[in-house]
Coordinates of C-alpha atoms and ligand atoms in Angstrom, one line a residue:
X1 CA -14.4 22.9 -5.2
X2 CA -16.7 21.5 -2.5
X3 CA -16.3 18.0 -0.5
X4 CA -17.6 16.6 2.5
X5 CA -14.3 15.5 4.5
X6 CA -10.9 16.8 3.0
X7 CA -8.1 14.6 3.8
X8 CA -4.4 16.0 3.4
X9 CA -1.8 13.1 3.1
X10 CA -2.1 10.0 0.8
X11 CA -0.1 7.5 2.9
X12 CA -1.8 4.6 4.3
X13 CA -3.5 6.5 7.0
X14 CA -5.0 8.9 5.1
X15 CA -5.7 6.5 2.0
X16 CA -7.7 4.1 4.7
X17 CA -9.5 7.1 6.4
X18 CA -10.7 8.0 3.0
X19 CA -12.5 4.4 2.5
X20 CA -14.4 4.2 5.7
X21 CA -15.8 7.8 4.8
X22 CA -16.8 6.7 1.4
X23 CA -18.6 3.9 2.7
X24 CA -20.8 6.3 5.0
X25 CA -21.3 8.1 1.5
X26 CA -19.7 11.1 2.3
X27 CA -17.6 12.8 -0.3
X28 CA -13.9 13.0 0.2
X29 CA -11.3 15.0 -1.5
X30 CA -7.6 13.4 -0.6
X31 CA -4.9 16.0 -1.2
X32 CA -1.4 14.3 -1.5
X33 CA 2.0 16.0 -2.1
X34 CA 3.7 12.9 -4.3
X35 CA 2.8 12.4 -7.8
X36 CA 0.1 10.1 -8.9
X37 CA 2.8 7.7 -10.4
X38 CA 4.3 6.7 -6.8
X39 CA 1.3 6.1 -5.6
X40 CA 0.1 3.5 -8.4
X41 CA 3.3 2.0 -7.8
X42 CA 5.6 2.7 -5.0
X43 CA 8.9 1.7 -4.7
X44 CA 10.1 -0.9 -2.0
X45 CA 10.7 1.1 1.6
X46 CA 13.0 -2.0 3.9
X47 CA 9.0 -1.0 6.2
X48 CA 7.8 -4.5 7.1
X49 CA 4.4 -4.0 9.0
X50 CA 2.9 -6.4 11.2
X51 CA -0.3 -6.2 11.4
X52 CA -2.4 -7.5 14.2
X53 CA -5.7 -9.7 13.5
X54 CA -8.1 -6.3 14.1
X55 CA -5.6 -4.2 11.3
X56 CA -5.8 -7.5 8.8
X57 CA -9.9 -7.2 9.4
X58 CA -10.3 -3.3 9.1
X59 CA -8.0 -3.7 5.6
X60 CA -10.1 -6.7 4.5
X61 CA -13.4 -4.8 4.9
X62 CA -11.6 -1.7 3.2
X63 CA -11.5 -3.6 0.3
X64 CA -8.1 -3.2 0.1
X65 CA -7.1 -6.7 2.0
X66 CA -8.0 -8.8 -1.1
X67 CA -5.8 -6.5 -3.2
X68 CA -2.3 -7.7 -1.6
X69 CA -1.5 -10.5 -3.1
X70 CA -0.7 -13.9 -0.9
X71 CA 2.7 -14.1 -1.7
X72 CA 3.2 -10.9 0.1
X73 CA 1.9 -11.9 3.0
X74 CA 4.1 -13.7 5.5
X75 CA 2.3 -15.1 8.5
X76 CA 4.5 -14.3 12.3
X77 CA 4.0 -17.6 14.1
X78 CA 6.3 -17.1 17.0
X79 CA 8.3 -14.1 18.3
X80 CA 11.0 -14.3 20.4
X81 CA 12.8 -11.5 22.7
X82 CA 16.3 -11.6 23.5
X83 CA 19.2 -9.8 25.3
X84 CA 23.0 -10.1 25.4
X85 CA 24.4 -13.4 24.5
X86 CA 23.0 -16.5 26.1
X87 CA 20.3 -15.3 28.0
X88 CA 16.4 -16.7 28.8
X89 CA 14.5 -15.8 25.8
X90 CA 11.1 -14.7 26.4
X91 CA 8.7 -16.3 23.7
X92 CA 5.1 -15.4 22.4
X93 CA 3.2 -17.9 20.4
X94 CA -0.5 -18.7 19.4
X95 CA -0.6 -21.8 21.3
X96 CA -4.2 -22.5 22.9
X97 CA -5.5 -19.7 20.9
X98 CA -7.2 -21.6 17.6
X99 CA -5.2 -19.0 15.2
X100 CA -2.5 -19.9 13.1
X101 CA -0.5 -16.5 13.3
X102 CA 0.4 -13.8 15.6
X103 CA -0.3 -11.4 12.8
X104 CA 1.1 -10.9 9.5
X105 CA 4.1 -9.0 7.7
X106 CA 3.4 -7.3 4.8
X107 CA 5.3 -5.0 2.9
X108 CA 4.8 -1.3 3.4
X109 CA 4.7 -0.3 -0.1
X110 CA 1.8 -3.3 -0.6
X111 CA -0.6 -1.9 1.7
X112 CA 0.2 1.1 -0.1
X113 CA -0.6 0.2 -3.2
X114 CA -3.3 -1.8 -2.5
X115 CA -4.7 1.5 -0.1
X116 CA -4.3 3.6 -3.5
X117 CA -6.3 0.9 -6.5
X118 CA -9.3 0.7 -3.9
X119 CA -10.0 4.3 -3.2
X120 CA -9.3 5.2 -7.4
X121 CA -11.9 2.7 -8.2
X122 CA -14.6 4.6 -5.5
X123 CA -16.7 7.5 -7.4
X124 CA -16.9 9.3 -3.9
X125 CA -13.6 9.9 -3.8
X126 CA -11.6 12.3 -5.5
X127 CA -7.4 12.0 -5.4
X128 CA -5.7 15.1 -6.2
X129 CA -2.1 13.8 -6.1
X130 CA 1.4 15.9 -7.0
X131 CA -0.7 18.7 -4.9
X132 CA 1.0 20.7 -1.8
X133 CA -1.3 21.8 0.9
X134 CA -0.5 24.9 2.0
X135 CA -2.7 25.5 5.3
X136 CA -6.4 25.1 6.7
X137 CA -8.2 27.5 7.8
X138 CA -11.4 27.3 9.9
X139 CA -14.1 28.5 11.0
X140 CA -17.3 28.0 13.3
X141 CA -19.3 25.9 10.3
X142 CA -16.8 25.3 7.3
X143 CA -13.0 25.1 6.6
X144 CA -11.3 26.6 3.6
X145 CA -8.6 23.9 2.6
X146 CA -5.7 26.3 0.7
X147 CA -4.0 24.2 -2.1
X148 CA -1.6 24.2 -5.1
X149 CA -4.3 24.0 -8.2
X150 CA -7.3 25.5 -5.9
X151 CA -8.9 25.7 -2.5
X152 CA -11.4 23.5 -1.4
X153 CA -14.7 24.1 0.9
X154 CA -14.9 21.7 3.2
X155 CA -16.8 20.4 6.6
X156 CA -13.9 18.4 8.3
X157 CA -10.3 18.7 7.1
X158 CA -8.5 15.5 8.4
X159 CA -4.5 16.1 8.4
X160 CA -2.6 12.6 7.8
X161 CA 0.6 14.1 6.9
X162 CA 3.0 11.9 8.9
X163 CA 4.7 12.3 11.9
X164 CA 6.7 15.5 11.1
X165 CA 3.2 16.9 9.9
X166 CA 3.9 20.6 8.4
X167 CA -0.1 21.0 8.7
X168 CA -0.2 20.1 12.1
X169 CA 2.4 23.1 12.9
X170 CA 0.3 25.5 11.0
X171 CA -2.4 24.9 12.7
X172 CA -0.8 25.6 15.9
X173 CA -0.8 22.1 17.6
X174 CA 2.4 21.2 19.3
X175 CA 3.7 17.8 20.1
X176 CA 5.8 16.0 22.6
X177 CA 9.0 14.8 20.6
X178 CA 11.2 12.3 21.9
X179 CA 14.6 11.7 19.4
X180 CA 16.3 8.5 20.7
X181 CA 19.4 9.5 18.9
X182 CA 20.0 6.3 16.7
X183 CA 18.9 5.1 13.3
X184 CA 17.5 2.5 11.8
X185 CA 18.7 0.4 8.4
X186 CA 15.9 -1.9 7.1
X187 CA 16.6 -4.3 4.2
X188 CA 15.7 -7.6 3.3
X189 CA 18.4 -10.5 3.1
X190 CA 17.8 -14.0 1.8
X191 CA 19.6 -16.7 4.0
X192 CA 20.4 -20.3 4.1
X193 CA 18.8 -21.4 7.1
X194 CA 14.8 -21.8 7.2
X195 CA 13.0 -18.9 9.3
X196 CA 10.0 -21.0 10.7
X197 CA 8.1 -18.0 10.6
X198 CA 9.6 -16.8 14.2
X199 CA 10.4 -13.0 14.3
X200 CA 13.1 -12.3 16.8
X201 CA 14.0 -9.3 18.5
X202 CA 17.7 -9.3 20.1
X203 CA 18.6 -6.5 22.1
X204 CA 22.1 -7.1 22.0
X205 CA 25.3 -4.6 23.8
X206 CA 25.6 -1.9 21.2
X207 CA 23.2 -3.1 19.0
X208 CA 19.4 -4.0 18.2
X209 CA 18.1 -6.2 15.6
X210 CA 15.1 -7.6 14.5
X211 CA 15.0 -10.5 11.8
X212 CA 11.5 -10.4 10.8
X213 CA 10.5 -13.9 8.6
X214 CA 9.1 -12.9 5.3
X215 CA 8.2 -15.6 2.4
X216 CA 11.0 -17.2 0.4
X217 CA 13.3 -17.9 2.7
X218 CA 14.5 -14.0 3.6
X219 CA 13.9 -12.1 6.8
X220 CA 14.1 -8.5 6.6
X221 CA 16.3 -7.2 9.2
X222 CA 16.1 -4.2 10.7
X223 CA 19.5 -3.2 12.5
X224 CA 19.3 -0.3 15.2
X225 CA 22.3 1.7 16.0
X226 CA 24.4 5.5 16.3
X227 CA 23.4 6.9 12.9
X228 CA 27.0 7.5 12.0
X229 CA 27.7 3.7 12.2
X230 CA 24.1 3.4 10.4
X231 CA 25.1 5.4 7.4
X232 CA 28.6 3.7 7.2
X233 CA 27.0 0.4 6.6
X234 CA 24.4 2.1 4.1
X235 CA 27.1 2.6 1.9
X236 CA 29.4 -0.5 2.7
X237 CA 30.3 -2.5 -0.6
X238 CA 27.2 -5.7 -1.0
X239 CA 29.9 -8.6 0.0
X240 CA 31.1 -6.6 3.2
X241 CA 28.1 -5.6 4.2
X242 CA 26.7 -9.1 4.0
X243 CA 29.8 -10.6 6.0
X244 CA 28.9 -7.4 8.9
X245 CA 25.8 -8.7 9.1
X246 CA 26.4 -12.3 9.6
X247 CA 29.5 -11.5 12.1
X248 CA 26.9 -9.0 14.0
X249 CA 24.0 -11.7 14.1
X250 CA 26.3 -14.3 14.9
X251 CA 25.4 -16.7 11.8
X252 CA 21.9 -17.1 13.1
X253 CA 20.9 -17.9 10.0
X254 CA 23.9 -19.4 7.9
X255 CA 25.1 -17.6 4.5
X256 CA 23.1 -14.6 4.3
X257 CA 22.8 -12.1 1.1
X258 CA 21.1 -8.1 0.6
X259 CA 18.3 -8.5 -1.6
X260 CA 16.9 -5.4 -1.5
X261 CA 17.4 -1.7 -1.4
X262 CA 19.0 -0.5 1.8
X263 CA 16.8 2.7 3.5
X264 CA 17.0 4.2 7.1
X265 CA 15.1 5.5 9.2
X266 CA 15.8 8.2 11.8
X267 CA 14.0 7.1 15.0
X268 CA 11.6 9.9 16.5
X269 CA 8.6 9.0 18.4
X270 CA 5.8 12.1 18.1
X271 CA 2.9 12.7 20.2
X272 CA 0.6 15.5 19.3
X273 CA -0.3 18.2 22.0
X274 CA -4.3 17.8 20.7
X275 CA -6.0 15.4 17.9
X276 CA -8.4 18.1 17.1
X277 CA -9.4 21.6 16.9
X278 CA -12.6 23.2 15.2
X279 CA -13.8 21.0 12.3
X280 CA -9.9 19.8 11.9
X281 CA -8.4 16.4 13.2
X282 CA -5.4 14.2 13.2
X283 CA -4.7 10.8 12.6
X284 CA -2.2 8.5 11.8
X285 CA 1.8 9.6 12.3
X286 CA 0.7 13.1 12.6
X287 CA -1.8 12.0 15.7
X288 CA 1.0 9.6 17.5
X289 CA 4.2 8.6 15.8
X290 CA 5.2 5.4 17.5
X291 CA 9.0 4.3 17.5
X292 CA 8.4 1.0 15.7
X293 CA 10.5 -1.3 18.5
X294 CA 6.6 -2.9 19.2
X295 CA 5.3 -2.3 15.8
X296 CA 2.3 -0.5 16.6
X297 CA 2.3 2.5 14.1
X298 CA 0.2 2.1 11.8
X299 CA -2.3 -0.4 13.5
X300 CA -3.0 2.7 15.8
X301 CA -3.2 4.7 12.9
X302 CA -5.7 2.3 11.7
X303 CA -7.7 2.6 15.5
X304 CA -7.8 6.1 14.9
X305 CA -9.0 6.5 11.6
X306 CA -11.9 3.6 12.8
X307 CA -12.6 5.4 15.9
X308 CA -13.1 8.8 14.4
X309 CA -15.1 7.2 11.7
X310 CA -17.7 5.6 14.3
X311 CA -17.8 9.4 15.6
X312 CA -18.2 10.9 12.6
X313 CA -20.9 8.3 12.0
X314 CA -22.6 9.4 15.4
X315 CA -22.2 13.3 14.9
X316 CA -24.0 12.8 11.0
X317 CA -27.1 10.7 12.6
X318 CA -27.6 13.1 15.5
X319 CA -26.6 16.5 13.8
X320 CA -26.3 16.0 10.1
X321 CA -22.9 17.3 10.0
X322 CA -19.4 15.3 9.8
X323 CA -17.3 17.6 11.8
X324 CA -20.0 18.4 14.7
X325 CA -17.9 19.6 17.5
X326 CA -19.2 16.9 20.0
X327 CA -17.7 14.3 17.8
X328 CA -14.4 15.6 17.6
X329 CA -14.3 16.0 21.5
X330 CA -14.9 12.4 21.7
X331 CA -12.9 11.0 19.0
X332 CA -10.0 13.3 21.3
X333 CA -11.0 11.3 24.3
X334 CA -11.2 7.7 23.0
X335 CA -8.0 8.0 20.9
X336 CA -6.0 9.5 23.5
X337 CA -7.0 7.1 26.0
X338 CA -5.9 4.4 23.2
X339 CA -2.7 5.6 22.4
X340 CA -1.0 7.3 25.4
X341 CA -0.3 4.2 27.6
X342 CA 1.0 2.2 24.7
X343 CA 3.0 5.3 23.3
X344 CA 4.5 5.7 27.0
X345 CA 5.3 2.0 27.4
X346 CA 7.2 1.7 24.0
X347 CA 9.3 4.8 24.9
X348 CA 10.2 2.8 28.1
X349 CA 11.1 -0.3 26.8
X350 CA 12.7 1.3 23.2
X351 CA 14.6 3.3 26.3
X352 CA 15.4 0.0 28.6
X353 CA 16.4 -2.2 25.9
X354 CA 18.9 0.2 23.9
X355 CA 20.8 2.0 26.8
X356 CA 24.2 -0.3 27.9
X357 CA 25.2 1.3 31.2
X358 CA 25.0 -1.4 33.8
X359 CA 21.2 -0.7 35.6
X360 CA 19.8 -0.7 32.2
X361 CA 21.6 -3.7 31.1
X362 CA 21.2 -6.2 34.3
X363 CA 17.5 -4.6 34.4
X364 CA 16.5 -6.1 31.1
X365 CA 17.9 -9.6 31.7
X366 CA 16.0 -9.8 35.3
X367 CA 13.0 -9.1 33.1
X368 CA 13.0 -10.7 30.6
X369 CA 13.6 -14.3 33.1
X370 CA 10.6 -12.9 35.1
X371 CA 8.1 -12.0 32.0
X372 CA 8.7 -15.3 30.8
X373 CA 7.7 -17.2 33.7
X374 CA 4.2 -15.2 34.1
X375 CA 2.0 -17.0 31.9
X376 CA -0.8 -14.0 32.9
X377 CA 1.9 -11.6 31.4
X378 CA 2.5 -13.5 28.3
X379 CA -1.2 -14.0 28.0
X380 CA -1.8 -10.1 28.0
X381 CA 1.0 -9.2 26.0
X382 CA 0.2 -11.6 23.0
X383 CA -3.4 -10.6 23.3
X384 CA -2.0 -6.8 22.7
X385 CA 0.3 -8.0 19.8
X386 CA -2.5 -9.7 18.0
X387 CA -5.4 -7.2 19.0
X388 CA -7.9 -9.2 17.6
X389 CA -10.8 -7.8 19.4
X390 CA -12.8 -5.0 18.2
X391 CA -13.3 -1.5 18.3
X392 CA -16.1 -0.6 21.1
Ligands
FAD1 C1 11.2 0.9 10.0 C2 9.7 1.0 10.3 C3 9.0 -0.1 10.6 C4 7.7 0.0 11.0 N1 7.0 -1.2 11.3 C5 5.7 -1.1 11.7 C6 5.0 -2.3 12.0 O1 5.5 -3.4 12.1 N2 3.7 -2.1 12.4 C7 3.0 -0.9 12.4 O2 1.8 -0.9 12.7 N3 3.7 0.2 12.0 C8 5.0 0.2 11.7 N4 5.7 1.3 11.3 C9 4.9 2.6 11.3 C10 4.2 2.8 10.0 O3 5.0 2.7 8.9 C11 3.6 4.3 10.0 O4 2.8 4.4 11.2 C12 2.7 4.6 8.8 O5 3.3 4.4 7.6 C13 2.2 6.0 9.0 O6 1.3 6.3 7.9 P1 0.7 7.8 7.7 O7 -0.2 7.7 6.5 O8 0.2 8.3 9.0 O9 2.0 8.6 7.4 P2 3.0 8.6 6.1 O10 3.2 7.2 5.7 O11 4.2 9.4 6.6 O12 2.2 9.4 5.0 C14 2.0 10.8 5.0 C15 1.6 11.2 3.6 O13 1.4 12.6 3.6 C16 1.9 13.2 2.4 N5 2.1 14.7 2.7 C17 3.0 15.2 3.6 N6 2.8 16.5 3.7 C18 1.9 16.9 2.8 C19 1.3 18.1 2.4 N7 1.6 19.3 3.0 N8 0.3 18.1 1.5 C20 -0.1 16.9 0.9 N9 0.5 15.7 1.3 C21 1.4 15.7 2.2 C22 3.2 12.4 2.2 O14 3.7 12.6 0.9 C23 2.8 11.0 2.6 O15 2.3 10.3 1.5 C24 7.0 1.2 11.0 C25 7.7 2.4 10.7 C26 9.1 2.3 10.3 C27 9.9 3.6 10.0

C-alpha cells in the first residue's frame, strides 16, 4: 500500500493531523492500535479539556468543531487559584476582553469522537484501525511503515502514539521524563450549589484539586494525591466516597454525588530528545507530554500538528515532497521553541504547588498575593490561557 503521510496513533493528535493533511490533498493512511468500534464511540475518560480560543478555531475549521454537540460544551468564565485555607485567591477573568469565556471544557471522549466521524467521511483518508505498528523504517527518499495486515510506502511517517510512545523508542529518540510520583482520579460529581462557570484550582496541604464547571450543574473534579491514597478512593463504596469528597473540599459546593466513572491517571510529564529524524516526526503526547496542572496538552498538540502542517505546506510548494528535510528542521525549531518554556514552567509550578515542606508552602502563598496584584501578570497569563492569537 502506498500513501502520502502515514500517521501511527488515532487519538486526537493524530486524528487532527490527519484533517489538515487532507485538506492540502495529500493522501493519508492513519494506523491505530484500538478497534474501529472505540473509536466510533468511545467511552467516558473523567479527561475534561480546556481548550483555548486558537484550539476551539483549529477544531472548528477541522470540521470537527460543529460535530460536538452544544450541550457538551461548557464555557470557563472565571478561574480561580488557591492555596491552603483562607488565603488571597488569585483570579483570571475575561473582563475588558469582549469574549464571553476563557475557553471551553469539553469532554475528552467528544473531541474524540467528533475527530474520528470527520476524517471517516474524507475520501483522502484511509483509517486502518485494530492495527499494531510495529516500527518505521527510513530511508534517504521513502519510509517503509511495518504493520499488522501489511506494510505501507510512505513519504512522511508522523508518530502520534502518546506520551509513552513505543514508536518513538524504536526509532531511537529519547526523552526527558519527569514522574511527579502522585496520581490523579478524575470523575464528574453533580452538586447542589451552582458552579457559575468558575474553575478553581486549590492547592491545598496534602492535596490538589480542581473542580472544573461543566453543564448541568456538575464539575468534574480532578483530585491529585500519593497513588496509594488515589487507588483507595478508586475503589471506596459511592456514599463514602461522596462524603471524602465533600469533607476534603470543605462543602464548596453543598451535597455532592459521583456521576460518572472513576479513572486515574498516573502523572508523568515527557519531553522528547528530538521531534524529527529523516522523513519521521512527532507530535502530540509523543512530541511533549504536558502534566495537565495548566491544561496545555493537547492545545500544544494541536500547535504542533498546525505548525508542521504550515511546513509541510512550504516543503510541497518549494520541493514537491511532504517530508523535505528542510521542513522537518524547521517544524524542530518552531515547535521546540513553542513548547519548552511552557513545558519547564508547568514542571515548576506542578513542582511549587504540590510539595508541603515549609519553603515550598510559604513560597506559594507570597505568590500567589503578589501575582494577583500585577495586573501586567494577570494580563499575560490569561492571554496564555485563552491563546487566541494565531499561529505565525
Ligand atoms: C487528567 C487529564 C486532563 C487533561 N486536561 C487537559 C486540558 O484541560 N487541556 C489540554 O489541552 N490537554 C489536557 N490533557 C492532555 C490531553 O488529554 C492529551 O494531550 C491528549 O489526549 C494527547 O493526545 P495524543 O493523540 O497525542 O495521544 P493519545 O490520546 O495518547 O493517543 C495515542 C493513540 O495512539 C494509539 N497507539 C499507541 N501505540 C500505537 C501503535 N504502536 N500503533 C498504532 N496505534 C497506537 C493509541 O491507541 C491512542 O489512540 C489532559 C490529560 C489528562 C490525563
Amino acid at each position: 500500500m502506498r500513501s502520502d503521510v502515514t500517521i501511527i496513533g488515532g487519538g486526537p493528535a493524530g486524528l487532527a493531523m490527519a484533517l489538515s493533511l487532507d485538506a492540502l490533498g495529500l493522501s493519508v493512511t492513519v494506523l491505530e492500535r484500538a478497534p474501529h468500534a472505540a473509536l466510533a464511540d468511545p467511552d467516558f475518560d473523567g479527561r475534561e479539556i480546556a481548550l483555548t480560543h486558537h484550539s476551539v478555531s483549529a477544531l472548528r475549521a477541522s470540521g470537527a468543531w460543529a460535530r460536538i454537540p452544544a450541550i457538551g460544551v461548557s464555557p470557563l468564565r472565571e478561574a480561580r487559584v488557591e492555596t491552603g485555607r483562607r488565603n488571597h485567591p488569585l483570579t483570571f477573568d475575561t473582563r475588558g476582553r469582549g469574549v464571553d469565556a476563557l475557553g471551553y471544557l469539553v469532554s475528552n471522549h467528544l473531541i474524540r469522537r467528533a475527530l474520528y466521524q470527520e476524517a471517516v467521511s474524507r475520501p483522502g483518508i484511509t483509517l486502518r484501525a485494530g492495527v499494531a505498528t510495529r516500527r518505521v523504517r527510513t530511508d534517504r527518499d521513502r519510509v517503509t511503515v511495518l504493520a499488522e495486515g501489511g506494510d505501507i510506502e510512505t513519504r512522511l511517517a508522523i508518530a502520534a502514539d502518546g506520551r509513552f510512545s513505543d514508536i518513538r523508542r524504536l526509532h531511537g529518540i529519547g526523552a526527558v521524563t519527569h514522574d511527579f510520583h502522585r496520581a490523579m482520579l478524575v470523575c464528574r460529581m453533580a452538586h447542589e450549589s451552582p458552579h457559575h462557570h468558575v474553575a478553581l484550582q486549590w492547592f491545598d496541604q496534602g492535596q490538589t484539586v480542581a473542580l472544573l464547571p461543566v453543564n448541568g450543574s456538575a464539575s468534574s473534579l480532578v483530585l491529585t494525591l500519593p497513588p496509594d491514597h488515589i487507588a483507595d478512593l478508586r475503589a471506596m463504596e459511592r456514599d463514602a466516597f461522596n462524603a471524602e469528597i465533600m469533607a476534603r473540599i470543605g462543602n464548596r459546593l453543598g451535597a455532592m454525588r459521583l456521576v460518572s466513572t472513576r479513572h486515574v491517571y498516573p502523572l508523568c510529564a515527557v519531553y522528547a530528545h528530538r521531534f524529527t529524524a529523516s522523513r519521521f516526526a512527532l507530535i502530540g503526547d509523543a512530541a511533549v507530554g504536558m502534566h495537565p496542572i495548566t491544561a496545555h496538552g493537547f492545545n500544544l498538540g494541536l500547535k504542533g500538528q498546525e505548525i508542521l502542517t504550515q511546513e509541510i505546506a512550504a516543503g510541497l510548494a518549494r520541493h514537491g515532497d511532504p517530508g523535505a528535510a528542510a521542513s522537518l528542521r524547521r517544524f524542530e525549531m518552531r515547535h521546540r521553541m513553542a513548547t519548552a518554556p511552557l513545558f519547564a514552567a508547568t514542571n515548576g509550578i506542578a513542582t511549587l504547588y504540590t510539595r508541603d515542606d515549609p519553603p515550598f508552602r510559604h513560597l506559594r502563598v507570597a505568590g500567589l498575593r503578589v501575582a494577583d496584584s500585577l495586573a501586567p501578570f494577570k494580563a499575560a497569563v490569561t492571554s496564555m490561557l485563552m491563546d487566541d492569537k494565531k499561529t505565525a
